[in-house]
XYZ file of C-alpha atoms in Angstrom:
660
model
C 51.628 -54.948 -86.633
C 53.010 -51.554 -87.605
C 55.615 -50.970 -90.273
C 58.243 -50.281 -87.561
C 57.690 -53.691 -85.994
C 58.511 -55.568 -89.257
C 62.127 -56.761 -89.335
C 64.334 -54.878 -91.736
C 65.343 -58.032 -93.546
C 61.693 -58.789 -94.347
C 61.107 -55.261 -95.625
C 64.116 -55.431 -97.881
C 62.974 -58.805 -99.229
C 59.485 -57.470 -99.888
C 60.952 -54.447 -101.685
C 62.968 -56.748 -103.960
C 59.865 -58.744 -104.808
C 57.918 -55.552 -105.599
C 60.653 -54.316 -107.900
C 60.670 -57.660 -109.702
C 56.897 -57.566 -110.032
C 57.004 -53.985 -111.313
C 59.624 -54.992 -113.875
C 57.413 -57.849 -115.017
C 54.414 -55.500 -115.328
C 56.539 -52.995 -117.217
C 57.642 -55.755 -119.594
C 54.065 -56.866 -120.121
C 52.958 -53.215 -120.468
C 55.479 -52.549 -123.234
C 55.404 -55.975 -124.914
C 53.322 -56.781 -127.982
C 51.283 -54.595 -130.291
C 48.462 -53.646 -127.929
C 48.343 -49.904 -127.256
C 47.960 -48.545 -123.710
C 47.169 -44.982 -122.578
C 46.667 -43.935 -118.978
C 45.019 -40.529 -118.346
C 43.821 -38.690 -115.286
C 40.354 -37.132 -114.922
C 41.632 -33.828 -116.337
C 42.686 -35.167 -119.732
C 46.400 -35.341 -118.877
C 48.362 -38.351 -120.157
C 50.145 -40.086 -117.273
C 51.642 -43.116 -119.090
C 51.717 -44.665 -122.546
C 53.376 -47.932 -123.543
C 55.987 -48.312 -126.277
C 53.438 -49.432 -128.895
C 51.203 -46.427 -128.299
C 54.167 -44.059 -128.332
C 55.522 -45.616 -131.536
C 52.098 -45.218 -133.197
C 52.606 -41.469 -133.078
C 56.381 -41.563 -133.605
C 57.492 -40.423 -130.141
C 59.130 -41.898 -127.048
C 56.802 -42.706 -124.095
C 58.314 -39.942 -121.987
C 57.163 -37.377 -124.554
C 53.503 -37.951 -123.661
C 53.740 -37.810 -119.883
C 52.020 -34.766 -118.361
C 50.685 -33.521 -121.694
C 47.033 -33.060 -122.638
C 45.649 -34.674 -125.778
C 45.158 -31.292 -127.495
C 48.901 -30.662 -127.023
C 49.666 -33.637 -129.286
C 46.735 -34.326 -131.600
C 44.648 -32.139 -133.931
C 41.904 -30.179 -132.151
C 38.912 -32.161 -133.488
C 40.601 -35.527 -132.852
C 41.625 -34.518 -129.331
C 38.073 -33.343 -128.600
C 36.649 -36.686 -129.767
C 39.099 -38.604 -127.505
C 38.181 -36.473 -124.518
C 34.454 -36.815 -125.173
C 34.743 -40.607 -124.927
C 36.921 -40.289 -121.801
C 34.315 -38.099 -120.113
C 31.566 -40.655 -120.810
C 33.604 -43.288 -118.953
C 34.585 -40.907 -116.121
C 31.041 -39.575 -115.611
C 29.296 -42.934 -115.881
C 31.945 -44.990 -114.085
C 31.341 -47.726 -116.676
C 33.718 -49.106 -119.294
C 33.251 -48.396 -122.984
C 34.356 -51.442 -124.932
C 35.360 -52.263 -128.499
C 34.741 -48.889 -130.101
C 36.315 -48.375 -133.498
C 38.041 -45.002 -133.829
C 39.711 -43.191 -136.697
C 43.239 -42.217 -135.624
C 45.658 -39.955 -137.479
C 49.202 -40.239 -135.993
C 50.656 -36.875 -135.024
C 52.567 -35.200 -137.826
C 51.273 -37.539 -140.600
C 48.347 -37.760 -142.983
C 48.059 -41.517 -142.526
C 44.721 -42.763 -141.241
C 44.552 -45.803 -138.946
C 41.532 -47.694 -137.708
C 41.809 -48.688 -134.054
C 39.506 -50.796 -131.880
C 39.667 -49.124 -128.480
C 38.270 -50.050 -125.066
C 38.299 -47.701 -122.109
C 37.845 -48.521 -118.421
C 37.728 -46.184 -115.409
C 40.400 -46.186 -112.657
C 39.491 -45.470 -109.049
C 41.247 -44.155 -105.946
C 41.295 -45.781 -102.496
C 37.824 -44.251 -101.854
C 36.366 -45.803 -104.967
C 36.103 -42.466 -106.811
C 36.906 -42.413 -110.547
C 40.201 -40.621 -111.014
C 41.231 -41.541 -114.536
C 40.874 -43.722 -117.622
C 42.951 -46.591 -119.038
C 42.487 -46.983 -122.771
C 43.785 -50.003 -124.673
C 43.345 -51.213 -128.208
C 44.858 -52.569 -131.360
C 45.210 -51.602 -134.987
C 42.595 -52.921 -137.417
C 44.143 -51.354 -140.455
C 46.193 -54.394 -141.452
C 43.309 -56.883 -141.231
C 41.471 -58.063 -144.272
C 40.165 -55.164 -146.295
C 36.612 -56.470 -146.436
C 36.377 -56.654 -142.669
C 37.688 -53.115 -142.383
C 35.218 -51.906 -144.976
C 32.387 -53.588 -143.108
C 33.545 -51.993 -139.916
C 33.885 -48.664 -141.666
C 30.375 -48.961 -143.096
C 29.058 -49.866 -139.690
C 30.808 -46.903 -138.150
C 29.530 -44.609 -140.879
C 25.988 -45.916 -140.459
C 26.142 -45.505 -136.710
C 27.607 -42.034 -137.096
C 24.882 -41.027 -139.519
C 21.911 -42.343 -137.531
C 23.367 -41.122 -134.246
C 23.927 -37.705 -135.796
C 20.229 -37.437 -136.611
C 18.312 -35.444 -134.000
C 15.099 -37.439 -134.444
C 14.815 -40.923 -132.935
C 15.468 -43.675 -135.564
C 14.618 -47.376 -135.183
C 14.402 -50.561 -137.226
C 12.108 -53.492 -136.361
C 12.092 -57.006 -137.771
C 9.049 -58.900 -138.971
C 8.301 -59.869 -135.350
C 8.346 -56.232 -134.223
C 11.637 -56.613 -132.385
C 14.121 -53.749 -132.349
C 17.104 -54.423 -134.617
C 18.661 -50.966 -134.571
C 18.168 -47.773 -132.570
C 20.051 -44.508 -132.642
C 21.205 -42.666 -129.534
C 18.215 -40.299 -129.569
C 15.809 -43.242 -129.646
C 17.532 -44.751 -126.617
C 17.292 -41.420 -124.806
C 13.616 -41.170 -125.602
C 12.994 -44.690 -124.293
C 15.258 -43.909 -121.295
C 16.954 -47.296 -121.735
C 20.447 -48.297 -122.849
C 20.666 -49.825 -126.300
C 21.551 -53.246 -124.845
C 18.181 -53.391 -123.044
C 16.216 -52.434 -126.145
C 17.689 -54.598 -128.894
C 15.664 -57.741 -129.509
C 12.706 -56.465 -127.467
C 9.259 -55.396 -128.678
C 6.798 -52.683 -127.656
C 5.125 -55.072 -125.183
C 8.317 -55.037 -123.090
C 8.029 -51.283 -122.476
C 4.428 -50.144 -122.938
C 1.019 -51.078 -121.625
C -0.803 -53.775 -123.567
C -3.393 -51.277 -124.831
C -0.755 -48.934 -126.190
C 1.440 -51.744 -127.541
C -1.613 -53.229 -129.335
C -2.085 -49.922 -131.149
C 1.592 -49.720 -132.170
C 1.624 -53.374 -133.256
C -1.540 -53.114 -135.382
C -0.267 -49.994 -137.081
C 3.164 -51.542 -137.743
C 1.505 -54.605 -139.274
C -0.150 -52.360 -141.857
C 3.231 -50.860 -142.769
C 4.971 -54.261 -142.959
C 2.281 -55.454 -145.340
C 2.660 -52.616 -147.851
C 5.170 -50.532 -149.746
C 3.612 -47.237 -148.682
C 5.204 -44.562 -146.600
C 3.041 -43.779 -143.591
C 2.995 -40.445 -141.772
C 1.026 -40.532 -138.562
C 0.604 -38.907 -135.156
C 0.649 -41.226 -132.157
C 0.272 -40.810 -128.405
C 3.220 -41.988 -126.327
C 2.971 -42.341 -122.547
C 6.058 -42.842 -120.424
C 6.270 -42.441 -116.656
C 2.867 -40.762 -116.485
C 3.646 -38.179 -119.163
C 1.889 -38.299 -122.505
C 3.674 -37.031 -125.587
C 2.428 -36.566 -129.138
C 4.759 -38.124 -131.684
C 4.856 -37.604 -135.422
C 6.068 -40.848 -137.000
C 7.234 -41.679 -140.512
C 7.362 -45.393 -141.220
C 8.070 -47.555 -144.236
C 9.084 -51.152 -144.879
C 12.013 -52.701 -146.765
C 13.408 -56.184 -147.517
C 16.314 -57.042 -145.225
C 19.020 -58.420 -147.573
C 20.443 -60.589 -144.777
C 17.187 -62.354 -143.872
C 14.997 -61.777 -146.895
C 12.233 -60.692 -144.512
C 10.385 -57.414 -144.569
C 11.554 -55.031 -141.855
C 10.213 -51.690 -140.701
C 12.191 -48.465 -140.419
C 10.783 -45.462 -138.648
C 11.664 -41.999 -137.477
C 9.989 -40.125 -134.670
C 9.647 -36.475 -133.848
C 8.235 -35.299 -130.535
C 5.719 -32.613 -131.453
C 4.177 -32.280 -127.997
C 5.368 -28.695 -127.582
C 4.178 -27.805 -131.072
C 0.770 -29.397 -130.465
C 0.452 -27.580 -127.162
C 1.369 -24.328 -128.874
C -1.152 -25.060 -131.638
C -3.823 -25.849 -129.046
C -3.079 -22.682 -127.120
C -3.069 -20.689 -130.350
C -6.391 -22.240 -131.367
C -7.859 -21.473 -127.938
C -6.568 -17.919 -128.139
C -7.991 -17.489 -131.613
C -11.339 -18.917 -130.454
C -11.296 -16.615 -127.446
C -10.579 -13.564 -129.581
C -13.138 -14.686 -132.171
C -15.764 -15.063 -129.425
C -14.966 -11.578 -128.154
C -15.213 -10.130 -131.660
C -18.402 -12.079 -132.420
C -20.030 -10.989 -129.149
C -19.554 -7.313 -130.015
C -22.671 -5.480 -131.243
C -20.461 -3.631 -133.735
C -19.672 -4.779 -137.251
C -16.001 -5.818 -137.220
C -14.271 -6.525 -140.534
C -10.576 -7.114 -141.146
C -9.141 -6.351 -144.584
C -5.686 -6.327 -146.138
C -4.391 -3.384 -148.133
C -5.930 -4.820 -151.338
C -9.365 -4.882 -149.709
C -9.567 -8.660 -149.253
C -11.590 -9.693 -146.203
C -9.520 -11.421 -143.509
C -11.961 -11.221 -140.569
C -15.773 -11.181 -140.520
C -17.722 -11.225 -137.262
C -21.278 -12.396 -136.579
C -22.739 -8.891 -136.706
C -21.241 -8.397 -140.179
C -22.805 -11.716 -141.222
C -26.171 -10.720 -139.737
C -26.288 -7.313 -141.407
C -25.128 -8.481 -144.845
C -26.530 -12.011 -144.847
C -23.088 -13.274 -145.946
C -21.633 -16.055 -143.797
C -18.093 -15.910 -142.451
C -16.827 -18.753 -144.661
C -18.266 -17.066 -147.747
C -16.839 -13.624 -146.912
C -13.250 -14.537 -145.992
C -10.971 -14.158 -149.002
C -13.463 -12.061 -150.963
C -13.117 -8.383 -151.802
C -14.904 -6.037 -149.402
C -16.712 -4.282 -152.270
C -18.268 -7.598 -153.294
C -19.554 -8.780 -149.917
C -20.353 -5.367 -148.367
C -20.902 -2.860 -151.216
C -22.030 -0.121 -148.810
C -18.489 0.054 -147.413
C -16.769 0.234 -150.802
C -15.941 3.905 -150.301
C -14.165 3.066 -147.034
C -11.221 1.549 -148.906
C -9.916 5.117 -149.219
C -10.018 5.303 -145.441
C -8.236 1.941 -145.187
C -5.389 3.177 -147.367
C -5.203 6.421 -145.428
C -5.114 4.601 -142.069
C -2.313 2.319 -143.292
C -0.235 5.137 -144.780
C -0.626 7.498 -141.794
C -0.692 4.741 -139.138
C -3.585 6.579 -137.512
C -7.275 5.914 -137.042
C -9.727 7.254 -139.589
C -13.033 8.265 -138.001
C -16.321 9.200 -139.646
C -19.220 9.839 -137.252
C -22.971 9.867 -137.871
C -22.684 8.899 -141.526
C -26.148 8.494 -143.030
C -27.389 5.921 -145.533
C -30.754 4.892 -146.942
C -32.250 1.435 -146.576
C -35.860 0.394 -147.151
C -36.888 4.062 -147.495
C -35.482 4.812 -144.035
C -32.495 6.931 -143.061
C -29.981 5.247 -140.747
C -26.824 6.578 -139.124
C -23.547 4.827 -138.367
C -20.117 5.576 -136.909
C -17.229 4.165 -138.949
C -13.777 3.826 -137.388
C -10.848 2.318 -139.313
C -7.882 1.072 -137.275
C -4.544 0.429 -139.047
C -2.871 -2.973 -138.611
C 0.810 -3.055 -139.494
C 2.940 -5.911 -138.145
C 5.710 -8.165 -139.479
C 5.424 -6.827 -142.997
C 1.661 -7.357 -143.171
C -0.502 -4.318 -143.809
C -4.231 -4.114 -143.301
C -6.967 -2.531 -141.227
C -9.962 -3.281 -139.036
C -13.212 -1.556 -139.961
C -15.620 -1.038 -137.077
C -19.171 0.051 -137.870
C -21.666 0.982 -135.137
C -25.347 1.649 -135.786
C -26.050 4.942 -133.989
C -29.448 5.637 -135.547
C -31.269 5.348 -132.243
C -28.673 7.479 -130.472
C -28.945 10.195 -133.130
C -32.732 10.232 -132.807
C -32.490 10.369 -129.013
C -30.026 13.254 -129.267
C -32.407 15.073 -131.580
C -35.270 14.454 -129.150
C -33.126 15.709 -126.274
C -32.348 18.869 -128.206
C -36.057 19.409 -128.826
C -36.815 18.831 -125.166
C -34.131 21.312 -124.101
C -35.512 23.900 -126.489
C -39.038 23.388 -125.241
C -37.978 23.612 -121.617
C -36.187 26.878 -122.356
C -39.330 28.224 -123.994
C -41.315 27.086 -120.967
C -39.425 29.511 -118.755
C -40.296 32.384 -121.045
C -43.869 31.259 -121.557
C -44.868 31.524 -117.920
C -43.829 35.148 -117.669
C -45.048 36.174 -121.108
C -48.487 34.645 -120.666
C -49.415 36.827 -117.677
C -48.037 39.965 -119.350
C -50.030 39.319 -122.553
C -53.309 38.063 -121.051
C -54.226 41.267 -119.143
C -54.001 43.788 -122.037
C -55.396 41.135 -124.386
C -58.490 40.728 -122.212
C -58.945 44.513 -122.052
C -58.577 44.821 -125.822
C -61.106 42.091 -126.570
C -63.586 43.408 -123.972
C -63.331 46.929 -125.382
C -63.925 45.626 -128.909
C -67.060 43.790 -127.752
C -68.362 46.885 -125.923
C -67.745 49.003 -129.042
C -69.679 46.532 -131.184
C -72.586 46.555 -128.752
C -72.731 50.372 -128.578
C -72.541 50.770 -132.340
C -75.017 48.065 -133.371
C -77.612 47.324 -130.669
C -80.749 49.543 -131.165
C -82.671 48.062 -128.212
C -80.373 49.617 -125.638
C -81.907 52.890 -124.397
C -78.560 54.541 -123.752
C -77.556 53.950 -127.400
C -80.795 55.536 -128.722
C -80.570 58.490 -126.372
C -77.034 59.417 -127.308
C -77.792 59.016 -131.052
C -80.818 61.320 -130.866
C -78.852 63.856 -128.826
C -76.406 64.269 -131.686
C -79.137 64.432 -134.331
C -79.038 60.890 -135.730
C -80.312 57.391 -134.956
C -78.927 53.880 -134.495
C -80.033 52.729 -137.960
C -77.918 55.388 -139.629
C -74.972 54.704 -137.324
C -75.199 50.936 -137.990
C -75.378 51.529 -141.754
C -72.353 53.844 -141.628
C -70.343 51.356 -139.599
C -71.297 48.509 -141.903
C -70.397 50.415 -145.061
C -67.105 51.688 -143.678
C -66.097 48.177 -142.511
C -65.867 49.219 -138.876
C -67.857 46.204 -137.701
C -65.674 43.868 -139.762
C -62.602 45.444 -138.206
C -64.005 44.957 -134.715
C -64.735 41.322 -135.535
C -61.151 40.950 -136.817
C -59.890 42.396 -133.525
C -61.846 39.718 -131.642
C -60.616 36.930 -133.973
C -57.021 38.070 -133.572
C -57.501 38.226 -129.832
C -58.852 34.679 -129.817
C -55.824 33.544 -131.843
C -53.396 35.271 -129.513
C -55.208 33.715 -126.560
C -54.750 30.268 -128.116
C -51.045 30.925 -128.640
C -50.669 31.979 -125.014
C -52.467 28.860 -123.840
C -50.130 26.703 -125.962
C -47.115 28.489 -124.531
C -48.351 27.793 -121.013
C -48.326 24.089 -121.840
C -44.513 24.303 -121.833
C -44.395 25.976 -118.448
C -46.324 23.430 -116.439
C -47.388 19.840 -116.482
C -51.069 19.257 -116.608
C -52.974 18.952 -113.363
C -55.713 17.018 -115.089
C -56.369 13.526 -113.838
C -55.562 10.609 -116.136
C -58.157 7.927 -116.724
C -58.175 4.743 -118.763
C -59.188 5.033 -122.402
C -59.369 2.875 -125.488
C -56.812 4.368 -127.876
C -58.782 3.179 -130.914
C -61.817 5.148 -129.686
C -59.681 8.264 -129.233
C -58.362 7.903 -132.777
C -61.895 7.541 -134.195
C -63.138 10.610 -132.290
C -60.148 12.628 -133.473
C -60.846 11.665 -137.088
C -64.502 12.758 -136.682
C -63.482 16.064 -135.096
C -60.958 16.705 -137.875
C -63.617 16.217 -140.525
C -66.033 18.589 -138.775
C -63.332 21.191 -138.194
C -62.374 21.369 -141.839
C -65.976 21.462 -142.988
C -66.430 24.600 -140.878
C -63.275 26.259 -142.140
C -64.273 25.678 -145.761
C -60.649 25.419 -146.799
C -61.024 21.915 -148.135
C -63.091 18.841 -147.446
C -61.362 16.551 -144.962
C -63.916 13.876 -145.840
C -62.331 13.578 -149.257
C -59.228 12.063 -147.588
C -59.213 8.264 -147.437
C -58.656 6.819 -143.970
C -57.166 3.327 -143.696
C -57.488 1.953 -140.169
C -55.229 -0.826 -139.002
C -56.210 -1.198 -135.357
C -55.109 -4.093 -133.178
C -57.941 -5.598 -131.155
C -55.909 -6.700 -128.146
C -54.770 -3.253 -126.971
C -55.261 -2.725 -123.230
C -56.784 0.422 -121.796
C -54.380 3.360 -121.762
C -54.093 5.688 -118.753
C -53.959 9.177 -120.288
C -55.577 12.621 -120.560
C -57.990 11.996 -123.389
C -58.386 15.650 -124.412
C -54.637 16.186 -124.744
C -54.064 12.957 -126.641
C -56.861 13.959 -129.021
C -55.189 17.359 -129.380
C -52.052 15.582 -130.554
C -53.995 13.480 -133.058
C -55.854 16.557 -134.334
C -52.570 18.400 -134.881
C -51.162 15.482 -136.874
C -54.315 15.104 -138.988
C -54.537 18.866 -139.593
C -50.879 19.209 -140.612
C -51.014 16.145 -142.833
C -54.226 17.257 -144.524
C -52.858 20.743 -145.229
C -49.617 19.278 -146.617
C -51.492 16.892 -148.950
C -53.798 19.711 -150.107
C -50.888 22.066 -150.852
C -49.085 19.284 -152.750
C -52.313 18.540 -154.672
C -52.078 14.829 -153.916
C -54.515 13.040 -156.236
C -55.698 10.476 -153.700
C -54.815 11.796 -150.243
C -54.724 9.010 -147.682
C -54.064 8.587 -143.985
C -53.055 5.149 -142.727
C -53.541 4.800 -138.989
C -51.946 1.901 -137.112
C -52.303 0.920 -133.464
C -50.833 -2.052 -131.608
C -49.656 -3.192 -128.202
C -45.932 -3.758 -127.604
C -46.116 -6.378 -124.875
C -42.349 -6.530 -124.382
C -42.195 -2.830 -123.422
C -45.793 -2.635 -122.093
C -46.527 0.231 -124.455
C -49.347 1.281 -126.767
C -47.999 2.346 -130.157
C -49.712 4.582 -132.719
C -48.476 5.435 -136.198
C -50.197 8.053 -138.396
C -48.909 7.969 -141.952
C -49.824 10.108 -144.962
C -48.917 9.988 -148.647
C -48.102 13.670 -148.881
C -44.956 15.424 -150.140
C -42.782 14.243 -147.252
C -40.270 16.176 -145.154
C -36.657 16.872 -145.990
C -33.913 15.964 -143.524
C -33.243 19.499 -142.288
C -36.910 20.178 -141.553
C -37.306 16.768 -139.925
C -34.536 17.576 -137.437
C -36.285 20.805 -136.352
C -39.916 19.779 -136.700
C -40.573 19.625 -132.948
C -38.842 22.963 -132.228
C -41.080 25.633 -130.674
C -42.035 28.356 -133.170
C -40.473 26.490 -136.081
C -42.842 26.476 -139.060
C -42.650 26.139 -142.822
C -45.974 27.931 -143.314
C -46.232 31.568 -144.480
C -46.187 34.334 -141.888
C -49.545 34.636 -140.158
C -50.650 31.129 -141.048
C -48.735 28.916 -138.657
C -47.497 29.569 -135.125
C -44.866 26.810 -135.034
C -46.267 25.509 -131.759
C -48.651 22.739 -132.848
C -46.137 19.920 -133.134
C -44.010 21.305 -130.297
C -46.993 21.190 -127.947
C -47.887 17.731 -129.224
C -44.346 16.534 -128.571
C -44.464 18.050 -125.084
C -47.818 16.398 -124.302
C -46.499 12.972 -125.308
C -43.020 13.147 -123.745
C -43.553 15.347 -120.664
C -47.213 14.868 -119.735
C -47.372 11.169 -120.543
C -43.735 9.967 -120.381
C -43.887 8.612 -123.927
C -41.954 8.965 -127.158
C -42.762 10.760 -130.399
C -40.721 10.479 -133.578
C -41.086 11.196 -137.257
C -39.876 9.212 -140.255
C -40.004 10.846 -143.639
C -38.331 11.320 -146.964
C -39.096 13.873 -149.644
C -41.768 12.642 -152.041
C -42.645 9.620 -149.901
C -44.993 10.966 -147.237
C -44.485 11.242 -143.497
C -44.997 8.796 -140.637
C -45.425 10.015 -137.048
C -44.899 7.340 -134.409
C -46.115 7.635 -130.823
C -45.313 5.235 -127.993
C -47.181 5.612 -124.685
C -46.404 3.616 -121.538
C -49.381 1.494 -120.678
C -48.900 0.113 -117.144
C -51.885 -2.001 -118.004
C -51.157 -5.111 -115.953
C -53.070 -6.995 -118.569
C -56.272 -4.893 -118.347
C -58.152 -5.181 -121.621
C -60.653 -2.684 -123.019
């Protein structure tokens, strides 16, 4: 039935009844001391009853349409609205909350117990809040104080960011703050009186229970990290727990606070992994890497630094650089310079002595300046091998350049040299041989004889001069032949030889050679042989390898004689380097040694320290060329003034295990 179909008399009667009912509700609404406030969802006050209006000293109509911040102090209005929003957003009532209320325009404080319930429209949507309550201020003071203490306690624990809880002796929750409820994802009403077994797996609850029992049985404060799993996610919690005697029950209770440190632990783990990763990178580097602060205290020490110094990482960190790595003490000046200029300090090919050997290193100092911390990283690279290779390359380049000249010079010199030497021999024959008829005939034709001519030539030194011409020619011929060694590789065929046999033959030849020269007795030099027995046969040109050995023995013997060494000695080593499939020879003397400048140039063509006319400067150059170019090997020298010289030769074997 529609409204138009209802008789007018019935409508008027119904309207009268509604007005009577509304009057009754209005009477009830305004009767008594209970306070009523009706607000919409936007914090506007729609109605208040007489009691509520009187509480703040206004008429009810004063409140209608106003917002709470229009009437009450800002902080108080914000607190009211915060509670209203909880009811509006949740759609659930909030009952029996005690609030501190200061009536508008007064300094009087009232304690009110307030309940709030949501109102809904015809579609069931929350559209406002009805708040009602009464004044507690006039009740017994002790009850108010209890309520105040309770409110204060709740305010304090709920104001703490970390979850707070209290358990009784049976591990049941007696008190939880808001943060604890949020962490458990349960309302307080579902948590109070329950234990861990109501929310966690038995295995996890057993761990919590056992740990809590230890706390309940002692007076100690316990700080611990525990794993917490909820809805498949595991968190790391830092807990602080202690026990106390509950004055109401006389039983020991447990109070605890929790802090979720999952993010911090993850960050620590990631930081540790990053540090390990960086440490592995630094430790895997072949360079020495050392971190220092501006005072020179070691902050980083990689494996190469530990290997070189013999000082472990844990023993080096925190120590002064000068104590754990004295060789780098002078680099503190570079550290200070790098920090002050904020630029790298570089020192290349710096030499140092160790075990009577010269080594070279590159030192680079990088400044580190960040967040108020000042320091540097010292990087040290051993470049000794590179320096020696560079020196060898320089020698090779020089020899190759000489090779180009040698080929052309040799042909230009050989022809007139041969004519000169042949003419000298013919002159000697014509001036000395009496049994040649042509010589006698010419002598008689000029009124003399060969005996007189020979005597004249002998007394005037002509024959000695002719012999000197031949000797000089022979020497020049040898020089030309040595020069030709630079211009071409040998066409001689290599065959397999026992390197120890070649060394022995070279020693015998050296002794014979010096006996003939009568300069000194090679046999007076002690020879110490340290030959390995397991050396495979070496494919090589025996004559050229012996030439190298002879050069080394001759030079060493002359050096020891000139230095007047009391007990001249050669020590000859040979061994097989299986890893590189090479035969290695070392010839060492106890002569005067070689200074660094000479050592760098010792394999240069035409470089000699001997007086003019004595040395050609080609002996060691040719030897170097024979080893490196003709045989694909290596030749180096190690020496220091006053400590002899050591020539090292390495020849590729390609033996395939063939033994002599």
